[in-house]
Coordinates of C-alpha atoms in Angstrom, one line a residue:
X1 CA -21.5 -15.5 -10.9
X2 CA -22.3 -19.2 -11.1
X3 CA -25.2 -20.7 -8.5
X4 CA -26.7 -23.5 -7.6
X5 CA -30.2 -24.4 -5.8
X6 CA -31.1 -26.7 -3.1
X7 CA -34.6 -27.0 -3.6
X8 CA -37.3 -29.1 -0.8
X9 CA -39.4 -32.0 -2.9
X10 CA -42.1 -29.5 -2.8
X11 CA -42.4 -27.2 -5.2
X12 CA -41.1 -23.0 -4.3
X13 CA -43.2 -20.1 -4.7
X14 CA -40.7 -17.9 -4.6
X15 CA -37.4 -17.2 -6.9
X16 CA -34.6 -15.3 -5.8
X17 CA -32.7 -12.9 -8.1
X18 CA -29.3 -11.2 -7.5
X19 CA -27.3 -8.9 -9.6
X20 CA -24.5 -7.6 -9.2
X21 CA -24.5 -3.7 -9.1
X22 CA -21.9 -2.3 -11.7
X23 CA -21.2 1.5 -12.7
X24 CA -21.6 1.3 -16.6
X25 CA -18.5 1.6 -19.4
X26 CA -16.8 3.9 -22.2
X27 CA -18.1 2.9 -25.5
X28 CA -15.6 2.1 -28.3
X29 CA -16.2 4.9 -30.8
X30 CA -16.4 3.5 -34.1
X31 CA -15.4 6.2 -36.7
X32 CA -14.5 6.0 -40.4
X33 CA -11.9 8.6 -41.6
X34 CA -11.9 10.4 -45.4
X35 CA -11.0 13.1 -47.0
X36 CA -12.5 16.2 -46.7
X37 CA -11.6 17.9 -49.7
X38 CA -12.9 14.6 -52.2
X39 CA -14.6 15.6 -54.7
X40 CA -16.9 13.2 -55.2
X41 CA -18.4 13.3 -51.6
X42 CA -18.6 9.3 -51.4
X43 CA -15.7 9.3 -48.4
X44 CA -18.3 11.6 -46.3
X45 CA -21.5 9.6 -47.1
X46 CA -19.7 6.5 -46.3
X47 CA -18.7 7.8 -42.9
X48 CA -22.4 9.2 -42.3
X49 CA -23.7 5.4 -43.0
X50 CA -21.1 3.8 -40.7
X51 CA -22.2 6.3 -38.0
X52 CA -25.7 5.4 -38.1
X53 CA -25.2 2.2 -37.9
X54 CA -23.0 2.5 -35.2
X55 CA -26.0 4.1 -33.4
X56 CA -28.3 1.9 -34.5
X57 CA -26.2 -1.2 -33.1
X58 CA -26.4 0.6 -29.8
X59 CA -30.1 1.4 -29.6
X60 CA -31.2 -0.9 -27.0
X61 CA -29.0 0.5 -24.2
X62 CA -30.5 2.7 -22.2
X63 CA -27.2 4.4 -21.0
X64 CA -26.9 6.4 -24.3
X65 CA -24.3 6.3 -27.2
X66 CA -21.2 6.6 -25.3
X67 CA -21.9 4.4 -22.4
X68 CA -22.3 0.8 -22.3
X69 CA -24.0 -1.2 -19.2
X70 CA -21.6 -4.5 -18.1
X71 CA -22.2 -7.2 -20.4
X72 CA -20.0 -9.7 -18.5
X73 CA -19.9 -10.1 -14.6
X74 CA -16.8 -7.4 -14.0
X75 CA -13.7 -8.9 -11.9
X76 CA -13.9 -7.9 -8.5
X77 CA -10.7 -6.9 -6.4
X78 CA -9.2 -6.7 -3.7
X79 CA -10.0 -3.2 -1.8
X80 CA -13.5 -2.8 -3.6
X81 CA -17.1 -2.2 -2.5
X82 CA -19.4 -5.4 -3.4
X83 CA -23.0 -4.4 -4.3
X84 CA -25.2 -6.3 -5.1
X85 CA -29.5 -6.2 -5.5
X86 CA -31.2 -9.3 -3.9
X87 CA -34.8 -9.6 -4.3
X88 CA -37.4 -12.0 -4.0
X89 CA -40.2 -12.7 -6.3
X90 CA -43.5 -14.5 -5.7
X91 CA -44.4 -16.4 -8.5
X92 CA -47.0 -18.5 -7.5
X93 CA -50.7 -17.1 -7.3
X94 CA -51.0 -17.1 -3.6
X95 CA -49.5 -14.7 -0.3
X96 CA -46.7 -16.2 1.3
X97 CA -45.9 -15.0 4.8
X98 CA -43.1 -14.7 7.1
X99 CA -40.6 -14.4 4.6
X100 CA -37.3 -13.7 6.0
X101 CA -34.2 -13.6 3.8
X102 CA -30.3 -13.9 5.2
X103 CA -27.2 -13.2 3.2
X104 CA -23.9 -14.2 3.9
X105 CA -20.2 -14.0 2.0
X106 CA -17.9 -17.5 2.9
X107 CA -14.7 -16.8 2.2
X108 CA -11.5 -19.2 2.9
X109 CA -11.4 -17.7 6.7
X110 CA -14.5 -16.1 7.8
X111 CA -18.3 -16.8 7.1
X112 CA -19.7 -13.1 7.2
X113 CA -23.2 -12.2 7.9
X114 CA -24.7 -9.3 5.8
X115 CA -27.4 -7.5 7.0
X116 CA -30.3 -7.7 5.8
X117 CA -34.0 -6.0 6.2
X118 CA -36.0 -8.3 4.3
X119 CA -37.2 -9.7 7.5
X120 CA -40.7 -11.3 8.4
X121 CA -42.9 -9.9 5.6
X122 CA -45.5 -10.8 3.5
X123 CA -45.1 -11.3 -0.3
X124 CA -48.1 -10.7 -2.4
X125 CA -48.7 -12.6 -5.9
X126 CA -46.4 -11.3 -8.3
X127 CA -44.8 -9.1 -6.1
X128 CA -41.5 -8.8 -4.6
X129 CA -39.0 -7.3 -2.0
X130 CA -35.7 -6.5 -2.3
X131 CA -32.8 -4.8 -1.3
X132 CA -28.9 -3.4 -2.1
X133 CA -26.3 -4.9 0.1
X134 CA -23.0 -3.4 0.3
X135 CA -19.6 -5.1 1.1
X136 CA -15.6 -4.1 1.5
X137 CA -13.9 -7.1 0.2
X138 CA -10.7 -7.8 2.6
X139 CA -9.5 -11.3 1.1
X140 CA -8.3 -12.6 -1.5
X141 CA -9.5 -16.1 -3.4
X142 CA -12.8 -17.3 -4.0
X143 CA -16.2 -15.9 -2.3
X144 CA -19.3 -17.3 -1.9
X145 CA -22.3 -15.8 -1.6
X146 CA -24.8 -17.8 0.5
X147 CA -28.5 -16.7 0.4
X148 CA -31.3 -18.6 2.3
X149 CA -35.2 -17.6 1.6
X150 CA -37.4 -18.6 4.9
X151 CA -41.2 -18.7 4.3
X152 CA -44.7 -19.8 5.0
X153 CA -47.4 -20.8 2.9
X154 CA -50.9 -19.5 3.4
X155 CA -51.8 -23.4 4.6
X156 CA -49.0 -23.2 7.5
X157 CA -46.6 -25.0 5.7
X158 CA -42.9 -23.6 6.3
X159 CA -40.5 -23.9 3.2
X160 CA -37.0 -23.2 2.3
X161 CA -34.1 -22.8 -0.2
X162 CA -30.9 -21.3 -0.9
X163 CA -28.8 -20.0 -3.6
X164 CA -25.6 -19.9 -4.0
X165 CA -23.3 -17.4 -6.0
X166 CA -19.1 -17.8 -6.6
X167 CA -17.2 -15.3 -7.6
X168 CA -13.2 -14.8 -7.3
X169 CA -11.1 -11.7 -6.2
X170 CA -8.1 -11.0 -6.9
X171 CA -5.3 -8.2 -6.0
X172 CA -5.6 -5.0 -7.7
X173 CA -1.9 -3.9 -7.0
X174 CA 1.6 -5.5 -5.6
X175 CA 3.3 -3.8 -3.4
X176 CA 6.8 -4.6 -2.9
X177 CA 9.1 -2.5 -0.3
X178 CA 12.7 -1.6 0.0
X179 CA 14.3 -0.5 3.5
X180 CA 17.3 1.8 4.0
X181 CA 19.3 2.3 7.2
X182 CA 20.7 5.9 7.1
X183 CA 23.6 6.7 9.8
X184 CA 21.4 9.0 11.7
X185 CA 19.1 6.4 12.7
X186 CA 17.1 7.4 9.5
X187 CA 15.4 4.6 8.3
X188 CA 14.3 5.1 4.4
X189 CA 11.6 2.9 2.9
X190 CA 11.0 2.5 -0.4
X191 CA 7.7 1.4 -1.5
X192 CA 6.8 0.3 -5.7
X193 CA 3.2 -0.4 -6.6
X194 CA 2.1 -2.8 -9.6
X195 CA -1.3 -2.3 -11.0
X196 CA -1.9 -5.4 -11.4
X197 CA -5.5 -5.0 -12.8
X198 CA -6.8 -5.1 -16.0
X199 CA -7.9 -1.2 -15.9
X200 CA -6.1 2.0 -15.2
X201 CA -6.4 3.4 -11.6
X202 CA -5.7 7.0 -10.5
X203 CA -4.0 7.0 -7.0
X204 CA -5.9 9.1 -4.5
X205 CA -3.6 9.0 -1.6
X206 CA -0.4 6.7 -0.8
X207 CA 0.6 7.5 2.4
X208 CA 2.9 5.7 5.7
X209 CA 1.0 5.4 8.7
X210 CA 4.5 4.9 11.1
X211 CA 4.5 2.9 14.2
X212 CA 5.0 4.8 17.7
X213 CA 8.3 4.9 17.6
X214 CA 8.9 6.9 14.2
X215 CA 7.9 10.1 12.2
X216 CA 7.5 9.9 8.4
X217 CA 8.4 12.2 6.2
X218 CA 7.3 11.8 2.5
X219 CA 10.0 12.9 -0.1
X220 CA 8.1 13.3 -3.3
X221 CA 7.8 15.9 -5.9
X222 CA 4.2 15.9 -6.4
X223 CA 3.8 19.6 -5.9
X224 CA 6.4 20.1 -9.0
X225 CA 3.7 17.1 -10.5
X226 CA 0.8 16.7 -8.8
X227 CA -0.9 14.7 -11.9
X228 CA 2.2 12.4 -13.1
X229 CA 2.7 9.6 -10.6
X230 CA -0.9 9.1 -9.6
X231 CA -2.5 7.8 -13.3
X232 CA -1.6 3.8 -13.2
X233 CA -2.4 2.2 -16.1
X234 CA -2.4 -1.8 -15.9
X235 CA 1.4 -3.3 -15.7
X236 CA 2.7 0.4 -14.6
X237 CA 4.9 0.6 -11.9
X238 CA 5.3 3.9 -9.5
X239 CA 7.6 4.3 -6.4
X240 CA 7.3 6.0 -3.2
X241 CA 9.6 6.8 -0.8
X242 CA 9.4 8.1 2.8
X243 CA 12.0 9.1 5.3
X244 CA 11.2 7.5 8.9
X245 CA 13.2 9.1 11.6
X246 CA 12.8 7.9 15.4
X247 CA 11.8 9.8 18.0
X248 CA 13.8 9.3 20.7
X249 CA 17.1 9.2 19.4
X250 CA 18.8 8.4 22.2
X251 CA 17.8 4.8 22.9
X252 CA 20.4 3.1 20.9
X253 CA 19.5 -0.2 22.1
X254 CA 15.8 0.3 21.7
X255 CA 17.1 1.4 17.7
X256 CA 18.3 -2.0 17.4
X257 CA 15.0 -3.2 18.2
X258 CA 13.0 -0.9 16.3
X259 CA 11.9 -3.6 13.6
X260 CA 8.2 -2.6 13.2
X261 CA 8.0 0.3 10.6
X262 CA 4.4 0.9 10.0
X263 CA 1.7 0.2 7.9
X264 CA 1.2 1.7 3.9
X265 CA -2.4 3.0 3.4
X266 CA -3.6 3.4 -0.4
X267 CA -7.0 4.5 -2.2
X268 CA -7.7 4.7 -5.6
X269 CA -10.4 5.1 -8.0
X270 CA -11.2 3.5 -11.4
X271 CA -11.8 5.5 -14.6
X272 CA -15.6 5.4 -13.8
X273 CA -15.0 6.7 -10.4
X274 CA -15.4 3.2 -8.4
X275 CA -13.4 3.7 -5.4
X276 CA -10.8 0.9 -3.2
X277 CA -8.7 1.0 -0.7
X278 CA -5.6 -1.5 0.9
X279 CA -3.7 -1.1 4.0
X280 CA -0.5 -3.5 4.2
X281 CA 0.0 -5.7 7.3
X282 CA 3.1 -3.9 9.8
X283 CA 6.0 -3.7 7.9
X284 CA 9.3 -5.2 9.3
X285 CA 13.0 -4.1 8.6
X286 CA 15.8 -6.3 9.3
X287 CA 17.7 -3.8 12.5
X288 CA 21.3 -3.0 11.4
X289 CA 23.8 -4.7 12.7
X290 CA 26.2 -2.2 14.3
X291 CA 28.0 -4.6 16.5
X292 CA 28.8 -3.4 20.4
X293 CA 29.6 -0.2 19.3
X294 CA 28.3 2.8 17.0
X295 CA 30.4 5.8 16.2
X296 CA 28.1 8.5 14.5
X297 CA 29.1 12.3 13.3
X298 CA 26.8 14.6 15.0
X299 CA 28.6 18.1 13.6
X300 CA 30.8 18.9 10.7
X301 CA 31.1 21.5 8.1
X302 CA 30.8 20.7 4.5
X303 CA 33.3 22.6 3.2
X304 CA 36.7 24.4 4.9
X305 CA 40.2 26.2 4.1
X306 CA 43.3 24.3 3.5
X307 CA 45.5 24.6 6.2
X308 CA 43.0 26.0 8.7
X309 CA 42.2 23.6 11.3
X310 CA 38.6 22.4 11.8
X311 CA 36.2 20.0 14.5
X312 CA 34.6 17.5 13.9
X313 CA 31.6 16.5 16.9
X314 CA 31.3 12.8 17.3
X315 CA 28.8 10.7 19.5
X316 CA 29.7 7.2 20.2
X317 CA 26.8 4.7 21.4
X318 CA 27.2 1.9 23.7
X319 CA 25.4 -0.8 21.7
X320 CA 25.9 -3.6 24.1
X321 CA 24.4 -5.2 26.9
X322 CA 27.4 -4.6 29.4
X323 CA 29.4 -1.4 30.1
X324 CA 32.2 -1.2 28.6
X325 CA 35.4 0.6 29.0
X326 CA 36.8 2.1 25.8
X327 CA 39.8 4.0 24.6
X328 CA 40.4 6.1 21.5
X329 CA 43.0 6.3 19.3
X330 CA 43.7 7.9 16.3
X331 CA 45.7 7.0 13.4
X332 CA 47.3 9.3 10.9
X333 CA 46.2 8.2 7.2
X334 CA 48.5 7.5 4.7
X335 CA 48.2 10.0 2.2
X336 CA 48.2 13.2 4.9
X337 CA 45.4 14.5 3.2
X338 CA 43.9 15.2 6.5
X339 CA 46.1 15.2 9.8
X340 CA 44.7 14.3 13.2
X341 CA 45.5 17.5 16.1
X342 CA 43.7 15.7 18.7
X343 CA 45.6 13.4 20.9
X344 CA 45.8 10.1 20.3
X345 CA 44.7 7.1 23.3
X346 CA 42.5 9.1 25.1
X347 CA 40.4 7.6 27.4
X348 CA 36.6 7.8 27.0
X349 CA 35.7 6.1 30.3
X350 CA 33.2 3.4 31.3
X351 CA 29.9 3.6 28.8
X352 CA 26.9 2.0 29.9
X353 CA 24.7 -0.1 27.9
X354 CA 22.2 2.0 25.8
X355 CA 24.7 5.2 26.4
X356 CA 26.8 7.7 24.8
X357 CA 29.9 9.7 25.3
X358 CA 30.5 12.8 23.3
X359 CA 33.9 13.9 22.0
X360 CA 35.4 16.2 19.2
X361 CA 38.4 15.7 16.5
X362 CA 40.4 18.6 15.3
X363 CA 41.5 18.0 12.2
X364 CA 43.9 20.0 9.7
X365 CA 43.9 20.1 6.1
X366 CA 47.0 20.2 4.0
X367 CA 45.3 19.4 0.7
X368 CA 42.2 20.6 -1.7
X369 CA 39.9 18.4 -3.2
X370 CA 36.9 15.8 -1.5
X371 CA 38.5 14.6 1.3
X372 CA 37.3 11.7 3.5
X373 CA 37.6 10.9 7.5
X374 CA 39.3 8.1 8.4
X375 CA 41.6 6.3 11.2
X376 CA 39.6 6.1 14.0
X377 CA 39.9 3.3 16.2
X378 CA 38.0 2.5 20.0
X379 CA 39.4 -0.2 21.8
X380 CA 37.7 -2.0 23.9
X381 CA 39.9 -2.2 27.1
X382 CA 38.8 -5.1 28.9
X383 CA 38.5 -8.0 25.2
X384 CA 40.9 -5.9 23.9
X385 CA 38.8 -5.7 20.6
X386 CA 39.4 -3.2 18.2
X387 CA 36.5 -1.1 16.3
X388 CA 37.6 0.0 13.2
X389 CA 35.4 3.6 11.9
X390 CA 36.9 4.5 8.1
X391 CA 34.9 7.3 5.7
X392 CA 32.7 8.7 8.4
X393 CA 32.7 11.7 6.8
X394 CA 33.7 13.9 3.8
X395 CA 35.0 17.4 3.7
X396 CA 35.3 19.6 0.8
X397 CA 38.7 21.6 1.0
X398 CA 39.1 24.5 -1.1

């Protein structure tokens, strides 16, 4: 922390203190290595001198031999808890009354008030009052913490200063997302987070808080692994991914318009236990561009018998905003891998916007292997447009 001190032409009676409240460190272990089986016995005497000075080195912390307090004001980030001790000390050889102390954090957006019950007291001579203040950090950039001192001397006289204390804070992690449309209005998101910290951070929770109109799933395998993916050590990189599927699966239209995902909500704790959390702003996805219409395949089985005929269920959605008038047709692939039974330039009727009309293929196989669904075309009656639906399935034919 750096301050600075607007002082009145009269001289203060009271100093303010503030020190920032730190869980202490590991200690680097020194050690010295030698043979055990010397001899001579100089390699273990050697190693019993560096040891002792080692201790020695370390004998005026009060923390013990493995643990060190700060020795430099610690980074803060992003997510963290702020605490600090303020106290005020009466150095003068008088009382001072009605001493009142306010503490704020200015940050590039807010001014924040922190509360405060160092209120209206009375300091004796070489006394002092004090108090921990606690506070979440939600921005980024540089913080300054503002702290004013209100008294009264014992001759009336009302005096003031202030101190003030800059820090930075920077982001613990990065958090960059992927999004997946899936043909059964699945939406996939992958998310990868960046300790971006100079210490290692074991994930607590990493979870997708979904909008209202989704479900999450998480797809993970931390019950195979329940220790692997949550140690991050700085510069390590984890992924997450989570299966969104809306709930109402019929509004097609309202699909479209399904851009809001959720929001990611992560915790963590350092090596010494100091806890943080983040929550990301709503995340958006760019809505799939299906055009007027949407063919999707409802029911099909995975695998069938050559030459044994088979249906396949099929829903097609009215993407549009105007009812339109369509007409199937079917058209025989090339290699006759997979024959069409179903008539072809059947009439599906008028569709609604926001709709769906059902219908079923039956299809025949005349060869083994992976076999794909293709040929199927809806026609637009009244533009005489022509929607094109290749590889909408695959069947295994054995």
């Amino acid at each position: 922390m750096t301050d600075s001190l607007s002082n009145s032409s009269t001289q203060q009676m009271l100093a303010l203190r503030v020190m920032r409240l730190a869980r202490p460190k590991f200690a680097p272990v020194g050690g010295f290595s030698h043979d055990p089986v010397d001899p001579t016995g100089f390699g273990e005497l050697l190693a019993g001198k560096v040891s002792e000075l080692s201790k020695e080195s370390r004998n005026d912390l009060p923390i013990g031999d493995y643990l060190i307090a700060p020795q430099m004001f610690e980074n803060i980030y992003l997510g963290e808890t702020f605490t600090f001790y303020v106290n005020v000390v009466n150095e003068s050889e008088t009382s001072v009354v009605n001493v009142s102390l306010k503490c704020e954090l200015q940050t590039s957006t807010q001014r924040v008030v922190l509360p405060c019950s160092v209120q209206d007291t009375t300091i004796e001579s070489s006394k002092c009052d004090g108090q921990v203040i606690s506070h979440e950090v939600k921005e980024i950039g540089q913080h300054i913490l503002i702290c004013s001192v209100n008294y009264k001397t014992l001759s009336g006289e009302n005096m003031y200063f202030r101190k003030f204390f800059k820090f930075p804070v920077s982001k613990p992690i990065d958090v960059k997302t992927k999004f997946y449309s899936a043909e059964n209005q699945d939406v996939y998101l992958e998310a990868q987070i960046e300790n971006t910290s100079n210490s290692s951070m074991f994930l607590e929770r990493v979870e997708l808080d979904p909008s209202q109109h989704y479900k999450v799933t998480s797809v993970s395998h931390e019950d195979e692994f329940p220790e692997v993916g949550k140690l991050l050590k700085p510069k390590d990189i984890r992924q997450f991914l989570f299966c969104l599927s809306p709930i109402d699966v019929n509004n097609t239209l309202g699909y479209k318009d399904l851009t809001s995902i959720g929001k990611l909500d992560m915790s963590w704790r350092t090596s010494m236990g100091e806890k943080g959390r983040l929550q990301t702003s709503a995340l958006q996805r760019i809505a799939p561009g299906f055009g007027d219409v949407r063919l999707s395949v409802e029911n099909t089985p995975a695998c069938v018998d050559v030459q044994k005929p088979f249906e396949v269920a099929c829903r097609l959605y009215n993407c549009s905003e105007r009812a339109l008038d369509l007409q199937l047709r079917l058209e025989q692939p090339s290699n006759r891998h997979l024959v069409f039974c179903s008539p072809s330039g059947v009439s599906l009727g008028q569709l609604p916007p926001s709709q769906y009309v059902d219908f079923t293929l039956n299809v025949f196989p005349v060869a083994v292997g992976i076999q794909s669904i293709s040929g199927i075309r809806i026609t637009d009656t009244f533009t005489k447009r022509i929607y094109e639906h290749d590889d909408i399935a695959q069947i295994f034919v054995s």
